[in-house]
Amino acid sequence: MYKQSCTNLLDLPEADVKKWLDSFDSVITDCDGVVWLFNNPIEGSVETINKFKEINKKVFFCTNNSTKTRGELLEKAIRLGFKMNEDEIISTAHAAAAYLKNRNFNKKVFVIGSEGITKELDALGIDHNEVGPDPITSNLNQFVSEELKLDTGIGAVIVGFDEHISFPKLTKAASYLNETDCIFLATNTDERFPMPNYVIPGTGSIVKAVETCAERDAIVIGKPNPNICESLIRDGIIKPERTLMIGDRCNTDILLGTNCGFQTLLVGSGIHQPDHVKAWLEEGTEEAKKLVPDVYLPKLGDLLKFM
Ligand SMILES: [Mg+2]
């Protein structure tokens, strides 16, 4: 319904919103900027998500955030009041580890990222480096001639969010990726985090840096790559045309919805706003149109009064 029209649900008669609510059985929602912002739930989101479940809609949290395991994300969701289970959490850290496991990967992984990734690798019995600070302690000459040591067992590089990104890490990743059979995964390509006063670089900034020096493109695990929802569709857990994708970022969340044939809802509590969508509609190219959501709400909690 309302295919790629960015219709504001608050402009519709109540009966039409209710009809729209009946047009999907499953909800896949982004987390940051939709249900929570850092450690606080966004007003009304807890009640709305729990209400979805009460009226028998399947709900999945789908996040490109690679810094937490599914278990840690579940713990956060429960602490904030969301009634979720671990199999309803879709995360890029878990999906990246599962990608390797599904391909019978038996070498070691070089991770640029955090423990969210290494703990998910541990859970699947996949060996990896230690994450954390790896700064250059002297100068480039000394680093290359004395300090740089490569691990010969590396068969894959995973790049996720890493607040300790450094020259040595980039050097090592690019050197491992010089071997053409070394698998190159990126958890996601989000450019920045939704913050009111600063620009916090997102994983996409780090992925671009590694891709540039490695002269290779990563396989992106997270949204908008349909890989992340593949098993839900393949195993018949969701029907694409009866599934609603909710997000605050159009080039990941809404594009994933378009790519998978889901219905889409943009909420204005995070990155993208109706003005952005208006510009894409005016641009009118096929690529720009894919970013346009079916419907829009200022925030998810605005739905509650119709449920
Ligand atoms: Mg978001």
PDB file of N, CA and C in Angstrom, residues 26-63:
ATOM      1  N   SER A  26       4.347  -9.269   9.644  1.00  0.00           N
ATOM      2  CA  SER A  26       5.693  -9.283  10.234  1.00  0.00           C
ATOM      3  C   SER A  26       6.293  -7.890  10.163  1.00  0.00           C
ATOM      4  N   VAL A  27       7.086  -7.572  11.188  1.00  0.00           N
ATOM      5  CA  VAL A  27       7.744  -6.273  11.265  1.00  0.00           C
ATOM      6  C   VAL A  27       9.239  -6.525  11.455  1.00  0.00           C
ATOM      7  N   ILE A  28      10.042  -5.935  10.598  1.00  0.00           N
ATOM      8  CA  ILE A  28      11.493  -5.933  10.827  1.00  0.00           C
ATOM      9  C   ILE A  28      11.869  -4.487  11.081  1.00  0.00           C
ATOM     10  N   THR A  29      12.431  -4.217  12.249  1.00  0.00           N
ATOM     11  CA  THR A  29      12.743  -2.816  12.553  1.00  0.00           C
ATOM     12  C   THR A  29      14.212  -2.619  12.856  1.00  0.00           C
ATOM     13  N   ASP A  30      14.728  -1.509  12.369  1.00  0.00           N
ATOM     14  CA  ASP A  30      16.051  -1.042  12.746  1.00  0.00           C
ATOM     15  C   ASP A  30      16.006  -0.654  14.230  1.00  0.00           C
ATOM     16  N   CYS A  31      17.157  -0.534  14.862  1.00  0.00           N
ATOM     17  CA  CYS A  31      17.190  -0.193  16.300  1.00  0.00           C
ATOM     18  C   CYS A  31      17.570   1.268  16.528  1.00  0.00           C
ATOM     19  N   ASP A  32      18.859   1.627  16.278  1.00  0.00           N
ATOM     20  CA  ASP A  32      19.318   3.007  16.543  1.00  0.00           C
ATOM     21  C   ASP A  32      18.520   4.006  15.704  1.00  0.00           C
ATOM     22  N   GLY A  33      17.874   4.947  16.368  1.00  0.00           N
ATOM     23  CA  GLY A  33      17.122   5.971  15.637  1.00  0.00           C
ATOM     24  C   GLY A  33      15.662   5.604  15.403  1.00  0.00           C
ATOM     25  N   VAL A  34      15.292   4.348  15.729  1.00  0.00           N
ATOM     26  CA  VAL A  34      13.883   3.933  15.570  1.00  0.00           C
ATOM     27  C   VAL A  34      13.286   3.519  16.912  1.00  0.00           C
ATOM     28  N   VAL A  35      13.917   2.532  17.557  1.00  0.00           N
ATOM     29  CA  VAL A  35      13.386   2.084  18.856  1.00  0.00           C
ATOM     30  C   VAL A  35      14.183   2.671  20.026  1.00  0.00           C
ATOM     31  N   TRP A  36      15.471   2.925  19.775  1.00  0.00           N
ATOM     32  CA  TRP A  36      16.259   3.581  20.824  1.00  0.00           C
ATOM     33  C   TRP A  36      17.309   4.515  20.223  1.00  0.00           C
ATOM     34  N   LEU A  37      17.792   5.429  21.060  1.00  0.00           N
ATOM     35  CA  LEU A  37      18.940   6.275  20.725  1.00  0.00           C
ATOM     36  C   LEU A  37      19.948   6.048  21.838  1.00  0.00           C
ATOM     37  N   PHE A  38      21.076   5.443  21.497  1.00  0.00           N
ATOM     38  CA  PHE A  38      22.057   5.010  22.489  1.00  0.00           C
ATOM     39  C   PHE A  38      21.370   4.224  23.605  1.00  0.00           C
ATOM     40  N   ASN A  39      21.323   4.772  24.829  1.00  0.00           N
ATOM     41  CA  ASN A  39      20.789   3.935  25.908  1.00  0.00           C
ATOM     42  C   ASN A  39      19.370   4.290  26.334  1.00  0.00           C
ATOM     43  N   ASN A  40      18.675   5.079  25.511  1.00  0.00           N
ATOM     44  CA  ASN A  40      17.317   5.471  25.881  1.00  0.00           C
ATOM     45  C   ASN A  40      16.317   5.058  24.814  1.00  0.00           C
ATOM     46  N   PRO A  41      15.192   4.474  25.236  1.00  0.00           N
ATOM     47  CA  PRO A  41      14.161   4.167  24.237  1.00  0.00           C
ATOM     48  C   PRO A  41      13.583   5.468  23.686  1.00  0.00           C
ATOM     49  N   ILE A  42      13.202   5.462  22.423  1.00  0.00           N
ATOM     50  CA  ILE A  42      12.544   6.641  21.832  1.00  0.00           C
ATOM     51  C   ILE A  42      11.080   6.608  22.269  1.00  0.00           C
ATOM     52  N   GLU A  43      10.555   7.765  22.646  1.00  0.00           N
ATOM     53  CA  GLU A  43       9.225   7.875  23.242  1.00  0.00           C
ATOM     54  C   GLU A  43       8.160   7.067  22.479  1.00  0.00           C
ATOM     55  N   GLY A  44       7.499   6.161  23.198  1.00  0.00           N
ATOM     56  CA  GLY A  44       6.400   5.383  22.616  1.00  0.00           C
ATOM     57  C   GLY A  44       6.822   4.111  21.893  1.00  0.00           C
ATOM     58  N   SER A  45       8.145   3.934  21.677  1.00  0.00           N
ATOM     59  CA  SER A  45       8.576   2.784  20.872  1.00  0.00           C
ATOM     60  C   SER A  45       8.402   1.460  21.623  1.00  0.00           C
ATOM     61  N   VAL A  46       8.654   1.464  22.932  1.00  0.00           N
ATOM     62  CA  VAL A  46       8.513   0.222  23.712  1.00  0.00           C
ATOM     63  C   VAL A  46       7.058  -0.265  23.639  1.00  0.00           C
ATOM     64  N   GLU A  47       6.125   0.658  23.891  1.00  0.00           N
ATOM     65  CA  GLU A  47       4.704   0.309  23.895  1.00  0.00           C
ATOM     66  C   GLU A  47       4.268  -0.169  22.502  1.00  0.00           C
ATOM     67  N   THR A  48       4.761   0.496  21.459  1.00  0.00           N
ATOM     68  CA  THR A  48       4.344   0.136  20.096  1.00  0.00           C
ATOM     69  C   THR A  48       4.863  -1.250  19.711  1.00  0.00           C
ATOM     70  N   ILE A  49       6.136  -1.514  19.986  1.00  0.00           N
ATOM     71  CA  ILE A  49       6.716  -2.825  19.642  1.00  0.00           C
ATOM     72  C   ILE A  49       5.994  -3.928  20.422  1.00  0.00           C
ATOM     73  N   ASN A  50       5.781  -3.711  21.716  1.00  0.00           N
ATOM     74  CA  ASN A  50       5.108  -4.747  22.513  1.00  0.00           C
ATOM     75  C   ASN A  50       3.662  -4.930  22.054  1.00  0.00           C
ATOM     76  N   LYS A  51       3.036  -3.859  21.596  1.00  0.00           N
ATOM     77  CA  LYS A  51       1.654  -3.940  21.085  1.00  0.00           C
ATOM     78  C   LYS A  51       1.623  -4.754  19.785  1.00  0.00           C
ATOM     79  N   PHE A  52       2.616  -4.550  18.909  1.00  0.00           N
ATOM     80  CA  PHE A  52       2.713  -5.356  17.686  1.00  0.00           C
ATOM     81  C   PHE A  52       2.659  -6.839  18.049  1.00  0.00           C
ATOM     82  N   LYS A  53       3.432  -7.224  19.080  1.00  0.00           N
ATOM     83  CA  LYS A  53       3.506  -8.634  19.470  1.00  0.00           C
ATOM     84  C   LYS A  53       2.176  -9.094  20.043  1.00  0.00           C
ATOM     85  N   GLU A  54       1.553  -8.214  20.840  1.00  0.00           N
ATOM     86  CA  GLU A  54       0.252  -8.537  21.436  1.00  0.00           C
ATOM     87  C   GLU A  54      -0.802  -8.832  20.379  1.00  0.00           C
ATOM     88  N   ILE A  55      -0.733  -8.101  19.239  1.00  0.00           N
ATOM     89  CA  ILE A  55      -1.723  -8.333  18.186  1.00  0.00           C
ATOM     90  C   ILE A  55      -1.185  -9.331  17.145  1.00  0.00           C
ATOM     91  N   ASN A  56      -0.231 -10.172  17.618  1.00  0.00           N
ATOM     92  CA  ASN A  56       0.259 -11.321  16.849  1.00  0.00           C
ATOM     93  C   ASN A  56       1.023 -11.004  15.582  1.00  0.00           C
ATOM     94  N   LYS A  57       1.745  -9.892  15.608  1.00  0.00           N
ATOM     95  CA  LYS A  57       2.672  -9.669  14.503  1.00  0.00           C
ATOM     96  C   LYS A  57       4.048 -10.168  14.943  1.00  0.00           C
ATOM     97  N   LYS A  58       4.763 -10.793  13.984  1.00  0.00           N
ATOM     98  CA  LYS A  58       6.133 -11.213  14.298  1.00  0.00           C
ATOM     99  C   LYS A  58       7.010  -9.967  14.261  1.00  0.00           C
ATOM    100  N   VAL A  59       7.918  -9.836  15.235  1.00  0.00           N
ATOM    101  CA  VAL A  59       8.791  -8.655  15.280  1.00  0.00           C
ATOM    102  C   VAL A  59      10.253  -9.097  15.301  1.00  0.00           C
ATOM    103  N   PHE A  60      11.057  -8.473  14.467  1.00  0.00           N
ATOM    104  CA  PHE A  60      12.499  -8.723  14.463  1.00  0.00           C
ATOM    105  C   PHE A  60      13.237  -7.391  14.573  1.00  0.00           C
ATOM    106  N   PHE A  61      14.252  -7.351  15.439  1.00  0.00           N
ATOM    107  CA  PHE A  61      15.154  -6.196  15.502  1.00  0.00           C
ATOM    108  C   PHE A  61      16.318  -6.493  14.564  1.00  0.00           C
ATOM    109  N   CYS A  62      16.603  -5.595  13.657  1.00  0.00           N
ATOM    110  CA  CYS A  62      17.660  -5.828  12.666  1.00  0.00           C
ATOM    111  C   CYS A  62      18.612  -4.655  12.679  1.00  0.00           C
ATOM    112  N   THR A  63      19.819  -4.872  13.199  1.00  0.00           N
ATOM    113  CA  THR A  63      20.739  -3.742  13.352  1.00  0.00           C
ATOM    114  C   THR A  63      22.055  -3.967  12.623  1.00  0.00           C
TER     115      THR A  63
END
